[in-house]
Coordinates of C-alpha atoms and ligand atoms in Angstrom, one line a residue:
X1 CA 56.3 -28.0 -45.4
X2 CA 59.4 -29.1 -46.9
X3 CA 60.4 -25.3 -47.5
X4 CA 64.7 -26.7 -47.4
X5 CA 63.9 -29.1 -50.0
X6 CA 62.5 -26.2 -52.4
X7 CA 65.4 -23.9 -51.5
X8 CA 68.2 -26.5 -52.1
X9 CA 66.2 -27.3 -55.3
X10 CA 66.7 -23.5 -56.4
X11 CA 70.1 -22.8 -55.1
X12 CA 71.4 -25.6 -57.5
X13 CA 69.2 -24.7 -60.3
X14 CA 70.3 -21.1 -60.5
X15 CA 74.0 -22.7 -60.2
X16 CA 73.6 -24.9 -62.4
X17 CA 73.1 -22.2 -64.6
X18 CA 75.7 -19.8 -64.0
X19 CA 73.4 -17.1 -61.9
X20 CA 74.4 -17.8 -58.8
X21 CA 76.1 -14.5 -56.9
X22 CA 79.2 -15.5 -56.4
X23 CA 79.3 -12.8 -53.1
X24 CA 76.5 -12.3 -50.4
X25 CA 74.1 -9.5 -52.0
X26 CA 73.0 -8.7 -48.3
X27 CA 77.1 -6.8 -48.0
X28 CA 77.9 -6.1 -51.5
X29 CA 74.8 -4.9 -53.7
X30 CA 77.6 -3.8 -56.4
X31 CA 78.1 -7.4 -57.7
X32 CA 75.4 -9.1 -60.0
X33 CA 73.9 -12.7 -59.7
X34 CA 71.2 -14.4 -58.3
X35 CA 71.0 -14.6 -54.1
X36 CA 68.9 -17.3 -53.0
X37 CA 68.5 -17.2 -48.9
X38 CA 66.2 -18.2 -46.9
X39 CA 64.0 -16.5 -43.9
X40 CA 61.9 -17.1 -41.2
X41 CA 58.2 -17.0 -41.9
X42 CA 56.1 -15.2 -43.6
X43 CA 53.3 -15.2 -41.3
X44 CA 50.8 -17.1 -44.2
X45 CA 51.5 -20.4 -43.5
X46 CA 48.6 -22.2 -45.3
X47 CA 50.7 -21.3 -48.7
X48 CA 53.9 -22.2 -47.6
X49 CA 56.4 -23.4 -49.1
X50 CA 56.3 -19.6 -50.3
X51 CA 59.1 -18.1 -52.3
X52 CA 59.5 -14.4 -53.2
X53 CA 61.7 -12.7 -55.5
X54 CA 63.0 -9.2 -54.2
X55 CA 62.7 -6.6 -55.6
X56 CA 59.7 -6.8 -57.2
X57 CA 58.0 -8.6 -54.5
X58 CA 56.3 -11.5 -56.8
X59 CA 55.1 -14.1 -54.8
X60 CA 54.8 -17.5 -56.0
X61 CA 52.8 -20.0 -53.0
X62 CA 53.1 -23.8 -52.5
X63 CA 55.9 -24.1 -54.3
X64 CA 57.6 -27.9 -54.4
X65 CA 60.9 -28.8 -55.6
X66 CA 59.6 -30.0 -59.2
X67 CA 58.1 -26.4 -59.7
X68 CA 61.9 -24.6 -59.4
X69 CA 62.9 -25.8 -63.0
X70 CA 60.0 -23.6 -64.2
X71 CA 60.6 -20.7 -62.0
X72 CA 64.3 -20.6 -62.8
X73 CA 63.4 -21.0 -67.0
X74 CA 60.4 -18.6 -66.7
X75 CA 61.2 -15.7 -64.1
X76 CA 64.9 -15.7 -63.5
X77 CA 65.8 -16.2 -67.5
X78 CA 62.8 -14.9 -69.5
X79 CA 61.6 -12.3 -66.5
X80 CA 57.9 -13.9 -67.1
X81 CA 55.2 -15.1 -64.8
X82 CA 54.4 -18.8 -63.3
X83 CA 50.7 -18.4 -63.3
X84 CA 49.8 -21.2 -61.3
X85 CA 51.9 -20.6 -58.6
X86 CA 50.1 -17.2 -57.9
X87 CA 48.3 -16.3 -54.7
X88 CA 44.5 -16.9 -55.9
X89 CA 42.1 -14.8 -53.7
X90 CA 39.2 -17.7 -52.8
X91 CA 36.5 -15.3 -52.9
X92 CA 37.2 -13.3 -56.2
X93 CA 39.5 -16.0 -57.8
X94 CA 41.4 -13.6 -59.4
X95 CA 45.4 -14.2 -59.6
X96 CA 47.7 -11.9 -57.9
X97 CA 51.4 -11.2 -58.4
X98 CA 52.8 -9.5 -55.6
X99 CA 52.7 -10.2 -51.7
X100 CA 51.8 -6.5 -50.9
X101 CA 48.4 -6.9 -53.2
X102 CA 47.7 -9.8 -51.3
X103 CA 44.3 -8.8 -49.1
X104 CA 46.2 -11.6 -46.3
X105 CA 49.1 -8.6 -46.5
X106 CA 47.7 -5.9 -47.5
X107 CA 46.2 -4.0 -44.6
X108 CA 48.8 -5.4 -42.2
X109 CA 51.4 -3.1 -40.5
X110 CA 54.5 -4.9 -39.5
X111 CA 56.8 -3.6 -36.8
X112 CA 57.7 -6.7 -35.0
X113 CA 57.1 -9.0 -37.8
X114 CA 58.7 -6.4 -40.7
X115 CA 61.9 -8.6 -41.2
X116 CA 60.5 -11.7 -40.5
X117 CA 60.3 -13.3 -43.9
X118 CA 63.0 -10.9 -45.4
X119 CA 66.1 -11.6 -43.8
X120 CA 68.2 -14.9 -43.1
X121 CA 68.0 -15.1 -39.5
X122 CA 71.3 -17.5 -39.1
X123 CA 73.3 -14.4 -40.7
X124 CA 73.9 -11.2 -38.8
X125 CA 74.8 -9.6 -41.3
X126 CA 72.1 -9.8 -42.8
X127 CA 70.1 -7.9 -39.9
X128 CA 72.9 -5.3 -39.6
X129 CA 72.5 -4.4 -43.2
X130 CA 68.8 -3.8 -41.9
X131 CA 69.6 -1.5 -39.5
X132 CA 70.5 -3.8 -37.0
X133 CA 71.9 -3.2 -33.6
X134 CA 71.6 0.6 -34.7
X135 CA 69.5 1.2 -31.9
X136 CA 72.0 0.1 -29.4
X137 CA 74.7 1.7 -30.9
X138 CA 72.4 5.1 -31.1
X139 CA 71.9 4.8 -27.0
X140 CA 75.6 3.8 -26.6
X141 CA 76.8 6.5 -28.3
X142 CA 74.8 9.1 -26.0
X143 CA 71.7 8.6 -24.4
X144 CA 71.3 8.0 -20.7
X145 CA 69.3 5.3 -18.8
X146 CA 66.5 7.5 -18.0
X147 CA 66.5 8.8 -21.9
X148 CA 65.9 5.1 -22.7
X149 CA 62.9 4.5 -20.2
X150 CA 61.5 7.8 -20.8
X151 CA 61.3 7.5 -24.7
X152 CA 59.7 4.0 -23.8
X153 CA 57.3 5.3 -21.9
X154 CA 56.4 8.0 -24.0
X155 CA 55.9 5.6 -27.0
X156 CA 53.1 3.9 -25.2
X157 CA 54.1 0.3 -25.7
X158 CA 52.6 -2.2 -23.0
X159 CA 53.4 -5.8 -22.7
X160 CA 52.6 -7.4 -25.7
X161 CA 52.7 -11.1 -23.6
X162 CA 48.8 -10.4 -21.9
X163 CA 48.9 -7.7 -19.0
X164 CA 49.3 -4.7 -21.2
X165 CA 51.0 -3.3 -18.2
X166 CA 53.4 -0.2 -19.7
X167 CA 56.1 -1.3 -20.4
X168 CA 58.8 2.3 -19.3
X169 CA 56.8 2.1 -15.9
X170 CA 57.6 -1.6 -15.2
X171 CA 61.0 -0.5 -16.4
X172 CA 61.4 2.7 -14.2
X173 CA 60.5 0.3 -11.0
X174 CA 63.2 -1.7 -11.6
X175 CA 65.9 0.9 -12.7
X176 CA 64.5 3.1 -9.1
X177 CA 65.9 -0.1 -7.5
X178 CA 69.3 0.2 -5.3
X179 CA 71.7 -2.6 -5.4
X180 CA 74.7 -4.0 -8.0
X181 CA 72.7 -6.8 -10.1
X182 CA 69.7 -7.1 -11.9
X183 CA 68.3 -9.2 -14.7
X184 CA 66.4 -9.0 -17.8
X185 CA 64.2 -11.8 -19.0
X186 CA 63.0 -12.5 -22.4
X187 CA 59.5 -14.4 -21.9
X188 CA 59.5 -16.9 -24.4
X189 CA 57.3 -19.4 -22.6
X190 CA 54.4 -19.1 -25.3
X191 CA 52.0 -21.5 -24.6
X192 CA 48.5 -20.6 -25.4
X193 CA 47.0 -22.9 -27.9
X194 CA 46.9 -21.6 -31.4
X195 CA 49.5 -19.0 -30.7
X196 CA 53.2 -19.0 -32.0
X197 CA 54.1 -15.1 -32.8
X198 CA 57.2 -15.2 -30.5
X199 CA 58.3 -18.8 -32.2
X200 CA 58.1 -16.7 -35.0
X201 CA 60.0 -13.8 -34.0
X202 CA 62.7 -16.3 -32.2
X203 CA 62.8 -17.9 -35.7
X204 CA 62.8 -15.2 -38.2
X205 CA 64.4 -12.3 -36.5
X206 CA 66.5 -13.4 -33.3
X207 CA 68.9 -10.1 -33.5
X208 CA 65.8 -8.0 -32.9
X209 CA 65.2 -9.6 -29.5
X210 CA 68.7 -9.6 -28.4
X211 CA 68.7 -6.2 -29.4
X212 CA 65.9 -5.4 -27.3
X213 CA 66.9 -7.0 -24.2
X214 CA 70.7 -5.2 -24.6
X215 CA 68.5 -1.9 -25.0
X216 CA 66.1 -2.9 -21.2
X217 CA 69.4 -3.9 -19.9
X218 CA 71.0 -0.7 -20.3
X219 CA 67.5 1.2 -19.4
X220 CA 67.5 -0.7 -16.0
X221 CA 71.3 -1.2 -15.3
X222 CA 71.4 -4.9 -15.6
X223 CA 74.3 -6.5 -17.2
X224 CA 72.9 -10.5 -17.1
X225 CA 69.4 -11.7 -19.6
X226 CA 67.6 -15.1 -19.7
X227 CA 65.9 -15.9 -22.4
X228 CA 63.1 -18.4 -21.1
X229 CA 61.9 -20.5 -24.2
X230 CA 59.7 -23.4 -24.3
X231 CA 61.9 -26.4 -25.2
X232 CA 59.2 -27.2 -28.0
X233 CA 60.7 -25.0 -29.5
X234 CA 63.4 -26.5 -30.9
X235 CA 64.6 -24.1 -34.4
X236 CA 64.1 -21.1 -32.0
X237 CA 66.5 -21.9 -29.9
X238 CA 69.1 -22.8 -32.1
X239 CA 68.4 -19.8 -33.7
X240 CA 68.7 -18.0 -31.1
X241 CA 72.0 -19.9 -29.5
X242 CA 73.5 -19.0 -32.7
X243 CA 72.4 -15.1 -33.1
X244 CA 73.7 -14.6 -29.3
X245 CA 77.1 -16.5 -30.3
X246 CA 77.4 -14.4 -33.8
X247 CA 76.6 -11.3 -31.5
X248 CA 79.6 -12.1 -29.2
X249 CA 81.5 -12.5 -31.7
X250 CA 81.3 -9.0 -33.3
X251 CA 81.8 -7.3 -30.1
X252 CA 77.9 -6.7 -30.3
X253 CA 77.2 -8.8 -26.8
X254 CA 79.1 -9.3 -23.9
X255 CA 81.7 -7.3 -22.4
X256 CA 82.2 -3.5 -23.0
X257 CA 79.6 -3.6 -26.0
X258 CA 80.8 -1.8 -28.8
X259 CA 83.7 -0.7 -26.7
X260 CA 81.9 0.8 -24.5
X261 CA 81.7 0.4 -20.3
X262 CA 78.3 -1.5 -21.1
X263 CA 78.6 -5.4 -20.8
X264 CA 75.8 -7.8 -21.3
X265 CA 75.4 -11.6 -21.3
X266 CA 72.6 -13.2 -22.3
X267 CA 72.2 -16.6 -21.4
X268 CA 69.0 -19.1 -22.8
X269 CA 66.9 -21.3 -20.3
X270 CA 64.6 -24.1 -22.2
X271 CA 61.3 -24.4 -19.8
X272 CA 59.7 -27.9 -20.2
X273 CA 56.7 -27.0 -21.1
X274 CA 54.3 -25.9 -18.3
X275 CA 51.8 -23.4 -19.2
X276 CA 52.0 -21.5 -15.6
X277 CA 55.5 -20.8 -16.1
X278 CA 54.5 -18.2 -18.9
X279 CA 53.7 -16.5 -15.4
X280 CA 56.5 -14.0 -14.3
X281 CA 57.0 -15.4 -10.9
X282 CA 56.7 -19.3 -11.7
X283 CA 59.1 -18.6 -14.7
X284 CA 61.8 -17.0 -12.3
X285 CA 61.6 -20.2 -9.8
X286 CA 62.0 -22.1 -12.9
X287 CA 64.9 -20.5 -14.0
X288 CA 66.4 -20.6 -10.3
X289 CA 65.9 -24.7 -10.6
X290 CA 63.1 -24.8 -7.9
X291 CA 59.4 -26.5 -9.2
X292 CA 58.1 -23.7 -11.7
X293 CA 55.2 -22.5 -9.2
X294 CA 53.9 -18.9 -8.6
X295 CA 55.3 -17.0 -5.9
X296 CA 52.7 -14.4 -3.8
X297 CA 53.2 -11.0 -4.9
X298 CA 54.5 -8.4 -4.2
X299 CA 57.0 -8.9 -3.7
X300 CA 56.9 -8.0 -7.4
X301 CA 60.1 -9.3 -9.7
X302 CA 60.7 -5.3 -10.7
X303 CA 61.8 -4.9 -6.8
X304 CA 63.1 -8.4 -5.7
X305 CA 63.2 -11.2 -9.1
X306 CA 65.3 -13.4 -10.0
X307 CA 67.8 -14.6 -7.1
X308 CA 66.3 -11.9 -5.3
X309 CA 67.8 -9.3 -7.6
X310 CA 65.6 -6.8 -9.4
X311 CA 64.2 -7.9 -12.6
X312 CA 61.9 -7.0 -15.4
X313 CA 60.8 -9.9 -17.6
X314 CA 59.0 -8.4 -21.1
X315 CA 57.5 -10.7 -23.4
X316 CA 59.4 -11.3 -27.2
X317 CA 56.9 -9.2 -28.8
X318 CA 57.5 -6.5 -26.3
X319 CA 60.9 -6.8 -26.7
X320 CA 61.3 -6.9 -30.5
X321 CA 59.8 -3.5 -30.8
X322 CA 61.9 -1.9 -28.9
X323 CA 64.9 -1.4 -31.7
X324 CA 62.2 0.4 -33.8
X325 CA 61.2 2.5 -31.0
X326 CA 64.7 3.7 -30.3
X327 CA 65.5 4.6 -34.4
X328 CA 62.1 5.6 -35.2
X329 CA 61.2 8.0 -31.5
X330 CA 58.2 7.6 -29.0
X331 CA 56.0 9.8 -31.7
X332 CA 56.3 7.2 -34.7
X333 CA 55.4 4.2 -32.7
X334 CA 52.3 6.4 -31.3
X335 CA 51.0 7.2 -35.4
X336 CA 50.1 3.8 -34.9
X337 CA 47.3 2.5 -32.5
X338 CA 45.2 3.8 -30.4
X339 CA 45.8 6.3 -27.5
X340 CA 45.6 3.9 -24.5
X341 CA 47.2 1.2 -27.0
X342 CA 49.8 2.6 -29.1
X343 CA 52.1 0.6 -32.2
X344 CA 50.7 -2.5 -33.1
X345 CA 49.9 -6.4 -32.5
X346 CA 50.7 -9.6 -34.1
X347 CA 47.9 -12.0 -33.5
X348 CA 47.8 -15.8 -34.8
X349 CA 44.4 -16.2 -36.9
X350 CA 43.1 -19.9 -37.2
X351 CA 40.2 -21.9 -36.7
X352 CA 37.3 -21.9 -39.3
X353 CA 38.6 -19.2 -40.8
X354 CA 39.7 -18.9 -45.2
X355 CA 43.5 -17.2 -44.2
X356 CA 45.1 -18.7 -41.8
X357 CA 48.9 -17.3 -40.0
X358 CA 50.5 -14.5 -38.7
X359 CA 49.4 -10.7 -38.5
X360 CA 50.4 -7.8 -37.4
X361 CA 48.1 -5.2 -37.3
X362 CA 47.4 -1.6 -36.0
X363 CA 45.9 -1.8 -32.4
X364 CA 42.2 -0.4 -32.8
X365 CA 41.9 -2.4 -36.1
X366 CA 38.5 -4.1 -35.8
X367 CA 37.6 -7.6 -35.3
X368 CA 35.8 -7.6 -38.7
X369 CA 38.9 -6.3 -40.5
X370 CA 40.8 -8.7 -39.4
X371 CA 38.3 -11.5 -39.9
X372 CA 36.9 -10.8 -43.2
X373 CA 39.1 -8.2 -44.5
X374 CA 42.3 -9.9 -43.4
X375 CA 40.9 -13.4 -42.7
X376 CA 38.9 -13.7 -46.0
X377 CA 36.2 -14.4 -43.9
X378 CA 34.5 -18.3 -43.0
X379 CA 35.8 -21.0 -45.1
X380 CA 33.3 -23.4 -47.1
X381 CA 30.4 -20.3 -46.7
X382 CA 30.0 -21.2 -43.2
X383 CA 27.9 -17.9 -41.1
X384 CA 30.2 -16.5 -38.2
X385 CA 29.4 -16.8 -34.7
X386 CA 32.2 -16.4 -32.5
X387 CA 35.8 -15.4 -32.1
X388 CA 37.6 -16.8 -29.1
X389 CA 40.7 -14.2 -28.4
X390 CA 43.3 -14.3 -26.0
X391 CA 43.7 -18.5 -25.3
X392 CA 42.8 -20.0 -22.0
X393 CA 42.9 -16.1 -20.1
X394 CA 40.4 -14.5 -22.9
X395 CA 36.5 -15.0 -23.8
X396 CA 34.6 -15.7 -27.2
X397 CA 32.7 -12.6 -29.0
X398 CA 29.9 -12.6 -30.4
X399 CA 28.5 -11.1 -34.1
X400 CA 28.0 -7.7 -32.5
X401 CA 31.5 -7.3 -30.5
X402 CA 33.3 -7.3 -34.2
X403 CA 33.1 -4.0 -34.4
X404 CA 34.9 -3.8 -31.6
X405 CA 38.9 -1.8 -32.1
X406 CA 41.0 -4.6 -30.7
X407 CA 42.2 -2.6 -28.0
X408 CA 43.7 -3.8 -24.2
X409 CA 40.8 -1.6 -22.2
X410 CA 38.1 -1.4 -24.7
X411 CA 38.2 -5.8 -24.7
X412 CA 38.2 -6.1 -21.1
X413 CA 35.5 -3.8 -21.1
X414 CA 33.2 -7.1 -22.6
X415 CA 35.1 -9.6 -20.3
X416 CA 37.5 -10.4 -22.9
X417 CA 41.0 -9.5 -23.0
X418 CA 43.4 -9.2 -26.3
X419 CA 46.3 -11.8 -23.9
X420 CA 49.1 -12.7 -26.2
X421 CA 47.3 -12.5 -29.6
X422 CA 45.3 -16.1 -30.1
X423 CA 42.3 -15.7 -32.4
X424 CA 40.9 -19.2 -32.6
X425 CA 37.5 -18.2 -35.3
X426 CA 34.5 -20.2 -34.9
X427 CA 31.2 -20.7 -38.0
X428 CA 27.9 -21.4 -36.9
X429 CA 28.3 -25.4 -36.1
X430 CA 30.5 -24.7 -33.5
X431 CA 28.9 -25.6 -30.0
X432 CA 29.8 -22.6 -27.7
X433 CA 30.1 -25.1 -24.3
X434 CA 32.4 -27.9 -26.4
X435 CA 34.6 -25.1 -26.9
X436 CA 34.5 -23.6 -23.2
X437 CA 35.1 -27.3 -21.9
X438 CA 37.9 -27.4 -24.5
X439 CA 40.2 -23.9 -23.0
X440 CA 38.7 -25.5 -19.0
X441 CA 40.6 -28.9 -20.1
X442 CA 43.6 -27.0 -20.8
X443 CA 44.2 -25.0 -17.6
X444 CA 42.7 -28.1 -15.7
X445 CA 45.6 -29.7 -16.8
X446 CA 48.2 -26.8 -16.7
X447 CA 47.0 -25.8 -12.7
X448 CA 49.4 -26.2 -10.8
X449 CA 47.9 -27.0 -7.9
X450 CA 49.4 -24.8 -5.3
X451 CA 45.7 -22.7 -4.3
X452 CA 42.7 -24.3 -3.8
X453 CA 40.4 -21.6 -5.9
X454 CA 42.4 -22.8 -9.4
X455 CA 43.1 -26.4 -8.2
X456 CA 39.9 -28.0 -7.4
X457 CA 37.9 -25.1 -9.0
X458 CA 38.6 -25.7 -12.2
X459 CA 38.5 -29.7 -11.4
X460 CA 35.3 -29.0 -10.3
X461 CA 34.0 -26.8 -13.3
X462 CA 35.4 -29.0 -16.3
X463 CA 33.4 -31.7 -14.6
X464 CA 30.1 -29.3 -14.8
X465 CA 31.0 -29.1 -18.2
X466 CA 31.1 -32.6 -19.6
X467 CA 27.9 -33.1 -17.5
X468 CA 26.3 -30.4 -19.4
X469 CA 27.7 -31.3 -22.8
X470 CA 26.7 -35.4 -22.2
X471 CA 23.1 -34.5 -21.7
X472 CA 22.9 -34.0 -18.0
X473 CA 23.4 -31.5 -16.8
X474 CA 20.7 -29.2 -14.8
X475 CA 19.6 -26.0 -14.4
X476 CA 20.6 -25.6 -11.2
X477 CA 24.5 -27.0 -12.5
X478 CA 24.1 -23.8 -15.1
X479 CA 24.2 -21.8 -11.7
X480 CA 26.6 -23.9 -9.8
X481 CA 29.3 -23.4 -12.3
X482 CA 28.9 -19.4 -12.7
X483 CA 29.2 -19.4 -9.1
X484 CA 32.1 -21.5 -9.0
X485 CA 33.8 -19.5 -12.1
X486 CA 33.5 -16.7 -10.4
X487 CA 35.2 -17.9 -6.8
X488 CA 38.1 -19.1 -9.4
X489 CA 38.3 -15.7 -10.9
X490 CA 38.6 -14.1 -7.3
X491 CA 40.0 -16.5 -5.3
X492 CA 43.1 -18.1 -7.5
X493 CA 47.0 -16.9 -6.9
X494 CA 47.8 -16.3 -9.8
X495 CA 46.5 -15.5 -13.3
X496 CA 46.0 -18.6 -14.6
X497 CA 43.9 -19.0 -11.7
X498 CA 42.4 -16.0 -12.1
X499 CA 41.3 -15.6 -15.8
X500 CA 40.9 -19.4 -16.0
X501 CA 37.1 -18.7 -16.0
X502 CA 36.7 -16.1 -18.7
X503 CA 36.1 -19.0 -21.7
X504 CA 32.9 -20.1 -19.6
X505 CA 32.1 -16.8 -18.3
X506 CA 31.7 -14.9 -21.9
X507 CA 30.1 -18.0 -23.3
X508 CA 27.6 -18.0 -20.9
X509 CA 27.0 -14.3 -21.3
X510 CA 26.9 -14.2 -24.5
X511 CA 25.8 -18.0 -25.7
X512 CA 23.8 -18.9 -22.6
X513 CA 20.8 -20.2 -24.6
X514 CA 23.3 -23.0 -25.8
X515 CA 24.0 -24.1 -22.3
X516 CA 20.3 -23.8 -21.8
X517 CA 19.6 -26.2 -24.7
X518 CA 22.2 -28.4 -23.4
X519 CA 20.4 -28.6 -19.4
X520 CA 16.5 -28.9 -21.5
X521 CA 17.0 -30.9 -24.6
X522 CA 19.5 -33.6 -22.5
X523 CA 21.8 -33.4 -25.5
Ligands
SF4_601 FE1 48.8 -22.6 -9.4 FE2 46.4 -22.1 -10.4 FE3 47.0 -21.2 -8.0 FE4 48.2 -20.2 -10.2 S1 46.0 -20.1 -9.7 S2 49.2 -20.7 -8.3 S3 48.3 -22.0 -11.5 S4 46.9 -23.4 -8.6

């Protein structure tokens, strides 16, 4: 959005004249001047380029290079206001100053996301003076493995990358496990359309996920991580090549961690791009070099993973909580949520929708919160109909699911399922089958072919599809392809296999009269 142009722009402006802290702010608050840094996002990226002045919290959005003259004349020196470069809500117009009366902001709570957008994420320092790496240093200086997992486990947290399996069980499997190595992997594989909360959390806060594969590490007794990240994303990895080598360098990776007997390395794997090997077992034969296929389990990668060693693979989400967790105790993290789904989610909100980006949000929060109190609701006046959540593994909702707490077990209670956060929102010209042809392309594509449920099932049931959509499909093809969806579901290795089906089973559930307008009308 052209973001480095409009901090350059401001950098030199303020030094140009005379403002410009001569000494980092982030280390030495005592000295006066103007800091200008820069951060990861800020989760609303329609606005962006955004800048923010701390610590008031003014917000000014869609700023360009040409604008900084103003800003630095108007707020820096006179400590006034650049109207036009105020967030302007779209459905009351009125101009707002600050990013926490933003409605976008405003009901979010961030955990994962809270520095994203605050901190410089090339500069360490700047996350230590943020509490950084206090958690580790908190468990180094006297907690015990089974401390670590228990307070986990008590906290509630499940894996934030679909499952929602809990997260201090999966650990505890692992840590039960006999033998000298294990591994820790950072899932970074995100490839769900429309979804990019871990790039976010790679790219603005990459301590907080180093931080929380040190603290699994030391849960489980493993001294080795991978971080597996998609090699599309390109600024998340360097990122995160650089935090791990800042890290190392203040003693705050690697051997005998804070001079202590714990040593980890963490070491970063780029995948090329294959959607299956978001799937734990396909990622680990990735990592080992072999073709990134699932593997039958169990075995399960918690008893014999990565080079046959014990492993635990959480998502970034997952893992970026955890340094909050461990300062904050099991109880905090539980004020948040729901009982079966404690702390809270980031989800990626886009489609035909007024606010599009990043939130983070209390699980249990509504659908309609997040659409229309969040969201803004339908751009241009269009009517809602649908909310497809979860990517390829999840199903679209319908006008009375929004009501619905956004909740692991209460979503795949309606054949839905909350997966790693996609809401893709949909108005009322949106045809229902285009879009359930649209997520069958996609896993079509991404099969990998190794069972014959996913590999010709889904072949089979995009091709159903454009029949129906071209005008000819029949009635009897309507049948043909629940039946096959549901052999996929059943009969596939894995869970791409497996939830594969859910687009075209909830739209037919729920939107069926579209598919039946499709086989009648021969449109
Ligand atoms: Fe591969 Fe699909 Fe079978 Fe998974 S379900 S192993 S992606 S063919």
């Amino acid at each position: 959005n052209g973001s480095l142009k409009v901090y350059e722009r401001l950098k030199n402006l303020v030094a140009e004249h005379g403002l410009l802290a001569e000494v980092d702010l982030v280390k030495d608050v005592s000295h006066e001047g103007i800091g200008v840094n820069i951060s990861g996002c800020h989760g609303f990226c329609q606005l962006g380029p955004l800048v923010r002045f701390e610590p008031s919290g003014l917000l000014y959005c869609k700023v360009q290079p040409e604008d900084c003259a103003e800003i630095v004349e108007t707020t820096i020196i006179n400590n006034s206001v650049v109207e036009r470069l105020l967030y302007q809500d779209p459905n009351s117009g009125e101009k707002v100053k600050t990013q926490d009366e933003i409605p976008f902001y405003k009901r979010q709570v961030r955990v994962t996301l809270k520095e994203c957008g605050r901190i410089n994420p090339d500069d360490i320092n700047d996350y230590i003076a943020h509490d950084g790496y206090q958690a580790i240093a908190k468990i180094l200086e006297g907690m015990k493995p089974e401390d670590v997992i228990k307070e986990v486990t008590d906290s509630g947290l499940r894996g934030r990358g679909g499952g929602g399996f809990p997260t201090g069980r999966k650990w505890s499997f692992a840590a039960s496990q006999p033998g000298p190595k294990k591994y820790v992997i950072c899932n970074g594989d995100e490839g769900d359309p429309g979804a990019f909360m871990d790039r976010s959390v790679m790219e603005g806060n990459p301590h907080s996920v180093l931080e929380g594969m040190m603290i699994a590490g030391f849960a489980i007794g493993a001294d080795e991580g991978y971080i597996y990240a998609r090699a599309e994303y390109p600024l998340a990895i360097k990122r995160m090549r650089k935090a791990i080598a800042d890290a190392e360098a203040l003693g705050l990776l690697g051997n005998r961690v804070l001079g202590s007997d714990f040593s980890f390395k963490i070491h970063i794997k780029e995948g090329a791009g294959a959607f299956v090997c978001g799937e734990e077992t396909a990622l680990i034969a990735s990592i080992e070099g072999e073709r990134g296929m699932p593997r039958p389990r169990p075995p399960f990668p918690a008893v014999k993973g990565l080079w046959g060693c014990p492993t635990i693979i959480n998502n970034v989400e997952t893992l970026a909580n955890l340094p909050a967790i461990i300062n904050n105790g099991a109880n905090w993290f539980r004020s948040f949520g729901t009982p079966n789904s404690a702390g809270t989610k980031t989800f990626a909100l886009a489609g035909q929708i007024q606010n599009t980006g990043l939130v983070e949000v209390p699980m249990g929060m509504t659908l309609r919160e997040i659409v229309f109190d969040i969201g803004g609701g339908l751009r241009e006046g269009k009517k809602y109909k649908s909310v497809q959540i979860g990517g390829p593994s999840g199903g679209c909702l319908t006008e009375d699911k929004l009501d619905l707490p956004l909740d692991y077990d209460e979503l795949m209670k309606v054949g839905a399922m909350i997966g790693s956060g996609g809401l893709v929102v949909m108005g009322e010209d949106t045809c229902m089958v285009e879009t359930a042809k649209f997520f069958m392309g996609f896993v079509q594509n991404e099969s990998c072919g190794k069972c014959v449920p996913c590999r010709e099932g889904t072949k089979q049931m995009l091709a159903l599809l454009t029949k129906i959509t071209e005008g000819k499909g029949t009635e009897e093809d309507l049948a043909l392809l629940e039946e096959l969806a549901q052999n996929v579901k059943d009969g596939s290795l894995c869970g791409l296999g497996k939830t594969a089906p859910n687009p075209v089973l909830t739209t037919l559930r729920y939107f069926r009269h579209e598919y039946v307008a499709h086989v009648r009308d021969k449109k």
